[in-house]
Amino acid sequence: MNQRFSITKLFVFVAFAAVTSLIIRQAFLGADWAKAVAILVFGVGLWIGTHMVLGFLALLTSSYEAKSNPVRAQSPFATDQPAPQVLPPRANESE
């Protein structure tokens, strides 16, 4: 049986919530260290959120472009012409 929640995860969550509540309470009471920690955590969260939004916008833009300009798959062997070459052949002029 696969457990979604364990007592260890619950203890970690409760400890994290307690420390977070302590920091927020100390910030409201005027402790400078708590204000600095709260601003740091808020800044990191804002930074992560901004990058998530920009990444989502890039994903939407790229998916819209892919739908509006589909790439046509073409085999180089589908025609009677030779495939395009990186270095085109040239005549041997040493003779």
mmCIF file of N, CA and C in Angstrom, residues 31-89:
data_model
loop_
_atom_site.group_PDB
_atom_site.id
_atom_site.type_symbol
_atom_site.label_atom_id
_atom_site.label_comp_id
_atom_site.label_asym_id
_atom_site.label_seq_id
_atom_site.Cartn_x
_atom_site.Cartn_y
_atom_site.Cartn_z
ATOM 1 N N ALA A 31 10.943 42.820 15.253
ATOM 2 C CA ALA A 31 12.294 42.264 15.228
ATOM 3 C C ALA A 31 12.887 42.434 13.828
ATOM 4 N N ASP A 32 14.064 43.048 13.781
ATOM 5 C CA ASP A 32 14.690 43.337 12.485
ATOM 6 C C ASP A 32 15.093 42.070 11.741
ATOM 7 N N TRP A 33 15.578 41.054 12.454
ATOM 8 C CA TRP A 33 15.994 39.825 11.794
ATOM 9 C C TRP A 33 14.805 39.139 11.139
ATOM 10 N N ALA A 34 13.648 39.222 11.808
ATOM 11 C CA ALA A 34 12.455 38.578 11.254
ATOM 12 C C ALA A 34 11.956 39.328 10.018
ATOM 13 N N LYS A 35 12.076 40.648 10.046
ATOM 14 C CA LYS A 35 11.695 41.432 8.864
ATOM 15 C C LYS A 35 12.596 41.076 7.683
ATOM 16 N N ALA A 36 13.899 40.947 7.956
ATOM 17 C CA ALA A 36 14.845 40.614 6.887
ATOM 18 C C ALA A 36 14.557 39.226 6.313
ATOM 19 N N VAL A 37 14.275 38.262 7.181
ATOM 20 C CA VAL A 37 13.967 36.909 6.706
ATOM 21 C C VAL A 37 12.668 36.914 5.911
ATOM 22 N N ALA A 38 11.670 37.655 6.389
ATOM 23 C CA ALA A 38 10.392 37.712 5.673
ATOM 24 C C ALA A 38 10.560 38.364 4.304
ATOM 25 N N ILE A 39 11.350 39.426 4.232
ATOM 26 C CA ILE A 39 11.586 40.084 2.944
ATOM 27 C C ILE A 39 12.365 39.164 2.008
ATOM 28 N N LEU A 40 13.332 38.445 2.550
ATOM 29 C CA LEU A 40 14.106 37.507 1.734
ATOM 30 C C LEU A 40 13.217 36.402 1.165
ATOM 31 N N VAL A 41 12.396 35.813 2.004
ATOM 32 C CA VAL A 41 11.508 34.739 1.541
ATOM 33 C C VAL A 41 10.502 35.270 0.528
ATOM 34 N N PHE A 42 9.953 36.467 0.787
ATOM 35 C CA PHE A 42 9.013 37.062 -0.152
ATOM 36 C C PHE A 42 9.697 37.351 -1.490
ATOM 37 N N GLY A 43 10.936 37.854 -1.452
ATOM 38 C CA GLY A 43 11.671 38.150 -2.677
ATOM 39 C C GLY A 43 11.967 36.908 -3.484
ATOM 40 N N VAL A 44 12.377 35.841 -2.805
ATOM 41 C CA VAL A 44 12.647 34.578 -3.507
ATOM 42 C C VAL A 44 11.355 34.027 -4.124
ATOM 43 N N GLY A 45 10.265 34.115 -3.386
ATOM 44 C CA GLY A 45 8.981 33.665 -3.924
ATOM 45 C C GLY A 45 8.546 34.491 -5.122
ATOM 46 N N LEU A 46 8.756 35.796 -5.046
ATOM 47 C CA LEU A 46 8.415 36.670 -6.166
ATOM 48 C C LEU A 46 9.287 36.358 -7.381
ATOM 49 N N TRP A 47 10.576 36.094 -7.145
ATOM 50 C CA TRP A 47 11.499 35.755 -8.227
ATOM 51 C C TRP A 47 11.081 34.448 -8.907
ATOM 52 N N ILE A 48 10.762 33.446 -8.111
ATOM 53 C CA ILE A 48 10.333 32.158 -8.664
ATOM 54 C C ILE A 48 9.009 32.313 -9.416
ATOM 55 N N GLY A 49 8.086 33.060 -8.844
ATOM 56 C CA GLY A 49 6.797 33.284 -9.499
ATOM 57 C C GLY A 49 6.934 34.013 -10.820
ATOM 58 N N THR A 50 7.809 35.022 -10.859
ATOM 59 C CA THR A 50 8.039 35.768 -12.100
ATOM 60 C C THR A 50 8.603 34.855 -13.185
ATOM 61 N N HIS A 51 9.558 34.015 -12.817
ATOM 62 C CA HIS A 51 10.139 33.109 -13.808
ATOM 63 C C HIS A 51 9.141 32.041 -14.252
ATOM 64 N N MET A 52 8.264 31.623 -13.368
ATOM 65 C CA MET A 52 7.234 30.666 -13.767
ATOM 66 C C MET A 52 6.278 31.300 -14.774
ATOM 67 N N VAL A 53 5.880 32.545 -14.525
ATOM 68 C CA VAL A 53 4.972 33.232 -15.448
ATOM 69 C C VAL A 53 5.644 33.454 -16.797
ATOM 70 N N LEU A 54 6.912 33.901 -16.781
ATOM 71 C CA LEU A 54 7.620 34.111 -18.047
ATOM 72 C C LEU A 54 7.819 32.796 -18.807
ATOM 73 N N GLY A 55 8.098 31.720 -18.110
ATOM 74 C CA GLY A 55 8.229 30.423 -18.756
ATOM 75 C C GLY A 55 6.912 29.946 -19.355
ATOM 76 N N PHE A 56 5.819 30.198 -18.633
ATOM 77 C CA PHE A 56 4.508 29.816 -19.158
ATOM 78 C C PHE A 56 4.159 30.634 -20.400
ATOM 79 N N LEU A 57 4.493 31.928 -20.388
ATOM 80 C CA LEU A 57 4.244 32.755 -21.571
ATOM 81 C C LEU A 57 5.096 32.297 -22.754
ATOM 82 N N ALA A 58 6.335 31.907 -22.494
ATOM 83 C CA ALA A 58 7.184 31.386 -23.568
ATOM 84 C C ALA A 58 6.620 30.080 -24.112
ATOM 85 N N LEU A 59 6.105 29.231 -23.233
ATOM 86 C CA LEU A 59 5.491 27.982 -23.677
ATOM 87 C C LEU A 59 4.272 28.246 -24.547
ATOM 88 N N LEU A 60 3.426 29.185 -24.134
ATOM 89 C CA LEU A 60 2.250 29.524 -24.937
ATOM 90 C C LEU A 60 2.654 30.090 -26.296
ATOM 91 N N THR A 61 3.659 30.967 -26.301
ATOM 92 C CA THR A 61 4.107 31.565 -27.549
ATOM 93 C C THR A 61 4.674 30.516 -28.499
ATOM 94 N N SER A 62 5.497 29.623 -27.972
ATOM 95 C CA SER A 62 6.095 28.603 -28.841
ATOM 96 C C SER A 62 5.056 27.605 -29.337
ATOM 97 N N SER A 63 4.081 27.268 -28.506
ATOM 98 C CA SER A 63 3.052 26.336 -28.967
ATOM 99 C C SER A 63 2.149 26.994 -30.012
ATOM 100 N N TYR A 64 1.874 28.301 -29.869
ATOM 101 C CA TYR A 64 1.070 29.010 -30.866
ATOM 102 C C TYR A 64 1.817 29.073 -32.188
ATOM 103 N N GLU A 65 3.123 29.341 -32.134
ATOM 104 C CA GLU A 65 3.910 29.411 -33.355
ATOM 105 C C GLU A 65 3.998 28.046 -34.028
ATOM 106 N N ALA A 66 4.129 26.995 -33.239
ATOM 107 C CA ALA A 66 4.207 25.651 -33.814
ATOM 108 C C ALA A 66 2.886 25.256 -34.479
ATOM 109 N N LYS A 67 1.771 25.711 -33.910
ATOM 110 C CA LYS A 67 0.473 25.386 -34.517
ATOM 111 C C LYS A 67 0.209 26.210 -35.767
ATOM 112 N N SER A 68 0.677 27.459 -35.786
ATOM 113 C CA SER A 68 0.398 28.315 -36.930
ATOM 114 C C SER A 68 1.347 28.037 -38.101
ATOM 115 N N ASN A 69 2.555 27.543 -37.824
ATOM 116 C CA ASN A 69 3.521 27.219 -38.873
ATOM 117 C C ASN A 69 3.990 25.777 -38.710
ATOM 118 N N PRO A 70 3.180 24.818 -39.132
ATOM 119 C CA PRO A 70 3.621 23.427 -38.949
ATOM 120 C C PRO A 70 4.798 23.105 -39.863
ATOM 121 N N VAL A 71 5.686 22.300 -39.363
ATOM 122 C CA VAL A 71 6.855 21.883 -40.130
ATOM 123 C C VAL A 71 6.451 20.728 -41.024
ATOM 124 N N ARG A 72 6.759 20.869 -42.299
ATOM 125 C CA ARG A 72 6.429 19.798 -43.234
ATOM 126 C C ARG A 72 7.589 18.819 -43.276
ATOM 127 N N ALA A 73 7.282 17.602 -42.980
ATOM 128 C CA ALA A 73 8.304 16.567 -43.040
ATOM 129 C C ALA A 73 8.457 16.123 -44.491
ATOM 130 N N GLN A 74 9.678 16.138 -44.956
ATOM 131 C CA GLN A 74 9.919 15.734 -46.342
ATOM 132 C C GLN A 74 11.171 14.888 -46.376
ATOM 133 N N SER A 75 11.051 13.792 -47.035
ATOM 134 C CA SER A 75 12.189 12.900 -47.188
ATOM 135 C C SER A 75 13.054 13.385 -48.343
ATOM 136 N N PRO A 76 14.385 13.397 -48.193
ATOM 137 C CA PRO A 76 15.227 13.812 -49.318
ATOM 138 C C PRO A 76 15.206 12.802 -50.462
ATOM 139 N N PHE A 77 14.666 11.627 -50.222
ATOM 140 C CA PHE A 77 14.618 10.595 -51.246
ATOM 141 C C PHE A 77 13.244 10.518 -51.925
ATOM 142 N N ALA A 78 12.353 11.487 -51.646
ATOM 143 C CA ALA A 78 11.009 11.446 -52.211
ATOM 144 C C ALA A 78 10.969 11.957 -53.646
ATOM 145 N N THR A 79 12.012 12.622 -54.103
ATOM 146 C CA THR A 79 12.033 13.134 -55.480
ATOM 147 C C THR A 79 13.145 12.438 -56.261
ATOM 148 N N ASP A 80 13.195 12.746 -57.570
ATOM 149 C CA ASP A 80 14.246 12.154 -58.387
ATOM 150 C C ASP A 80 15.532 12.984 -58.364
ATOM 151 N N GLN A 81 15.531 14.098 -57.647
ATOM 152 C CA GLN A 81 16.713 14.952 -57.501
ATOM 153 C C GLN A 81 17.571 14.440 -56.342
ATOM 154 N N PRO A 82 18.889 14.643 -56.405
ATOM 155 C CA PRO A 82 19.723 14.245 -55.268
ATOM 156 C C PRO A 82 19.462 15.153 -54.060
ATOM 157 N N ALA A 83 19.757 14.632 -52.927
ATOM 158 C CA ALA A 83 19.536 15.388 -51.693
ATOM 159 C C ALA A 83 20.480 16.582 -51.638
ATOM 160 N N PRO A 84 20.072 17.695 -51.003
ATOM 161 C CA PRO A 84 20.976 18.834 -50.894
ATOM 162 C C PRO A 84 22.224 18.454 -50.112
ATOM 163 N N GLN A 85 23.364 18.927 -50.592
ATOM 164 C CA GLN A 85 24.626 18.545 -49.993
ATOM 165 C C GLN A 85 25.255 19.742 -49.290
ATOM 166 N N VAL A 86 26.012 19.436 -48.242
ATOM 167 C CA VAL A 86 26.675 20.491 -47.497
ATOM 168 C C VAL A 86 27.772 21.121 -48.354
ATOM 169 N N LEU A 87 28.589 20.289 -48.949
ATOM 170 C CA LEU A 87 29.620 20.754 -49.873
ATOM 171 C C LEU A 87 29.254 20.242 -51.265
ATOM 172 N N PRO A 88 28.845 21.134 -52.154
ATOM 173 C CA PRO A 88 28.443 20.662 -53.477
ATOM 174 C C PRO A 88 29.637 20.074 -54.225
ATOM 175 N N PRO A 89 29.386 19.086 -55.075
ATOM 176 C CA PRO A 89 30.501 18.477 -55.815
ATOM 177 C C PRO A 89 31.056 19.449 -56.845
#
